[in-house]
Amino acid sequence: DWCGPCRRQDPVLNELAQDLAGRARIVKVNVDDEPGLAARFSVRSIPSLLVFRDGELVQRHTGVQSRPTLLASLATDAPRTAA
């Protein structure tokens, strides 16, 4: 609730969740409520957007991202860049 950039990212994520229903799952996690999960994935800045494919972390974005950037990351042929 206190994170301004997260609030700006929220409408894009809500849109994508609707548009990609059945093809991708958009999940939001409050790092204040889930510090262990944030630590597990080395979240140091928010918003952090992690893209998983078949259970494997394949991309990571930090900061507010545009719809086209996120769509490209979610494409099945998007390169795997997560470290």
PDB file of C-alpha atoms in Angstrom:
ATOM      1  CA  ASP A   1       0.000   0.000   0.000  1.00  0.00           C
ATOM      2  CA  TRP A   2       2.842   2.416   0.733  1.00  0.00           C
ATOM      3  CA  CYS A   3       4.808   1.735  -2.486  1.00  0.00           C
ATOM      4  CA  GLY A   4       3.971   4.358  -5.129  1.00  0.00           C
ATOM      5  CA  PRO A   5       5.695   2.542  -8.011  1.00  0.00           C
ATOM      6  CA  CYS A   6       3.868  -0.661  -7.056  1.00  0.00           C
ATOM      7  CA  ARG A   7       0.550   1.172  -7.219  1.00  0.00           C
ATOM      8  CA  ARG A   8       1.490   2.474 -10.692  1.00  0.00           C
ATOM      9  CA  GLN A   9       2.360  -1.074 -11.826  1.00  0.00           C
ATOM     10  CA  ASP A  10      -0.880  -2.552 -10.487  1.00  0.00           C
ATOM     11  CA  PRO A  11      -3.244  -1.552 -13.359  1.00  0.00           C
ATOM     12  CA  VAL A  12      -0.884  -3.074 -15.947  1.00  0.00           C
ATOM     13  CA  LEU A  13      -0.714  -6.333 -14.002  1.00  0.00           C
ATOM     14  CA  ASN A  14      -4.492  -6.431 -13.564  1.00  0.00           C
ATOM     15  CA  GLU A  15      -4.963  -5.904 -17.315  1.00  0.00           C
ATOM     16  CA  LEU A  16      -2.476  -8.635 -18.170  1.00  0.00           C
ATOM     17  CA  ALA A  17      -4.116 -11.032 -15.715  1.00  0.00           C
ATOM     18  CA  GLN A  18      -7.443 -10.542 -17.505  1.00  0.00           C
ATOM     19  CA  ASP A  19      -6.032 -10.610 -21.030  1.00  0.00           C
ATOM     20  CA  LEU A  20      -3.886 -13.689 -20.426  1.00  0.00           C
ATOM     21  CA  ALA A  21      -6.314 -15.676 -18.265  1.00  0.00           C
ATOM     22  CA  GLY A  22      -5.755 -19.370 -18.884  1.00  0.00           C
ATOM     23  CA  ARG A  23      -2.370 -18.746 -20.528  1.00  0.00           C
ATOM     24  CA  ALA A  24      -0.417 -17.027 -17.755  1.00  0.00           C
ATOM     25  CA  ARG A  25      -0.938 -16.434 -14.081  1.00  0.00           C
ATOM     26  CA  ILE A  26      -0.161 -13.042 -12.558  1.00  0.00           C
ATOM     27  CA  VAL A  27       0.507 -13.314  -8.829  1.00  0.00           C
ATOM     28  CA  LYS A  28       1.161 -10.364  -6.541  1.00  0.00           C
ATOM     29  CA  VAL A  29       3.056 -10.776  -3.284  1.00  0.00           C
ATOM     30  CA  ASN A  30       3.335  -8.168  -0.549  1.00  0.00           C
ATOM     31  CA  VAL A  31       6.972  -8.374   0.604  1.00  0.00           C
ATOM     32  CA  ASP A  32       6.011  -6.957   4.013  1.00  0.00           C
ATOM     33  CA  ASP A  33       3.639  -9.893   4.522  1.00  0.00           C
ATOM     34  CA  GLU A  34       5.977 -12.486   2.951  1.00  0.00           C
ATOM     35  CA  PRO A  35       9.578 -11.579   3.904  1.00  0.00           C
ATOM     36  CA  GLY A  36      10.743 -15.193   3.571  1.00  0.00           C
ATOM     37  CA  LEU A  37       9.527 -15.420   0.000  1.00  0.00           C
ATOM     38  CA  ALA A  38      11.136 -12.074  -0.813  1.00  0.00           C
ATOM     39  CA  ALA A  39      14.432 -13.328   0.646  1.00  0.00           C
ATOM     40  CA  ARG A  40      14.178 -16.638  -1.227  1.00  0.00           C
ATOM     41  CA  PHE A  41      14.062 -14.773  -4.536  1.00  0.00           C
ATOM     42  CA  SER A  42      16.524 -12.021  -3.505  1.00  0.00           C
ATOM     43  CA  VAL A  43      13.986  -9.211  -3.852  1.00  0.00           C
ATOM     44  CA  ARG A  44      15.841  -6.082  -2.787  1.00  0.00           C
ATOM     45  CA  SER A  45      13.779  -3.438  -4.582  1.00  0.00           C
ATOM     46  CA  ILE A  46      10.104  -3.137  -5.322  1.00  0.00           C
ATOM     47  CA  PRO A  47       8.369  -3.527  -7.548  1.00  0.00           C
ATOM     48  CA  SER A  48      10.219  -6.634  -8.640  1.00  0.00           C
ATOM     49  CA  LEU A  49       8.599  -8.727 -11.331  1.00  0.00           C
ATOM     50  CA  LEU A  50       9.736 -12.305 -11.699  1.00  0.00           C
ATOM     51  CA  VAL A  51       8.758 -14.419 -14.696  1.00  0.00           C
ATOM     52  CA  PHE A  52       8.612 -18.185 -14.267  1.00  0.00           C
ATOM     53  CA  ARG A  53       8.255 -20.733 -17.011  1.00  0.00           C
ATOM     54  CA  ASP A  54       7.598 -24.361 -16.093  1.00  0.00           C
ATOM     55  CA  GLY A  55       8.493 -23.513 -12.477  1.00  0.00           C
ATOM     56  CA  GLU A  56      11.870 -22.022 -13.397  1.00  0.00           C
ATOM     57  CA  LEU A  57      12.756 -18.345 -12.947  1.00  0.00           C
ATOM     58  CA  VAL A  58      13.528 -17.090 -16.452  1.00  0.00           C
ATOM     59  CA  GLN A  59      13.400 -13.285 -16.209  1.00  0.00           C
ATOM     60  CA  ARG A  60      13.486 -10.594 -13.581  1.00  0.00           C
ATOM     61  CA  HIS A  61      12.503  -6.929 -13.827  1.00  0.00           C
ATOM     62  CA  THR A  62      12.948  -4.241 -11.194  1.00  0.00           C
ATOM     63  CA  GLY A  63      10.903  -1.071 -11.241  1.00  0.00           C
ATOM     64  CA  VAL A  64       7.733  -0.199 -13.095  1.00  0.00           C
ATOM     65  CA  GLN A  65       7.502  -1.996 -16.441  1.00  0.00           C
ATOM     66  CA  SER A  66       5.389  -1.235 -19.483  1.00  0.00           C
ATOM     67  CA  ARG A  67       2.764  -3.576 -20.844  1.00  0.00           C
ATOM     68  CA  PRO A  68       4.827  -4.283 -24.022  1.00  0.00           C
ATOM     69  CA  THR A  69       7.893  -5.163 -21.936  1.00  0.00           C
ATOM     70  CA  LEU A  70       5.907  -7.563 -19.791  1.00  0.00           C
ATOM     71  CA  LEU A  71       4.158  -9.113 -22.787  1.00  0.00           C
ATOM     72  CA  ALA A  72       7.543  -9.729 -24.394  1.00  0.00           C
ATOM     73  CA  SER A  73       8.786 -11.368 -21.186  1.00  0.00           C
ATOM     74  CA  LEU A  74       5.743 -13.619 -21.062  1.00  0.00           C
ATOM     75  CA  ALA A  75       6.066 -14.750 -24.687  1.00  0.00           C
ATOM     76  CA  THR A  76       6.891 -18.446 -24.860  1.00  0.00           C
ATOM     77  CA  ASP A  77       9.899 -17.716 -27.051  1.00  0.00           C
ATOM     78  CA  ALA A  78      11.291 -14.968 -24.789  1.00  0.00           C
ATOM     79  CA  PRO A  79      14.945 -15.463 -23.892  1.00  0.00           C
ATOM     80  CA  ARG A  80      15.780 -16.762 -20.432  1.00  0.00           C
ATOM     81  CA  THR A  81      17.814 -14.090 -18.691  1.00  0.00           C
ATOM     82  CA  ALA A  82      17.376 -14.637 -14.935  1.00  0.00           C
ATOM     83  CA  ALA A  83      20.518 -15.307 -12.983  1.00  0.00           C
TER      84      ALA A  83
END
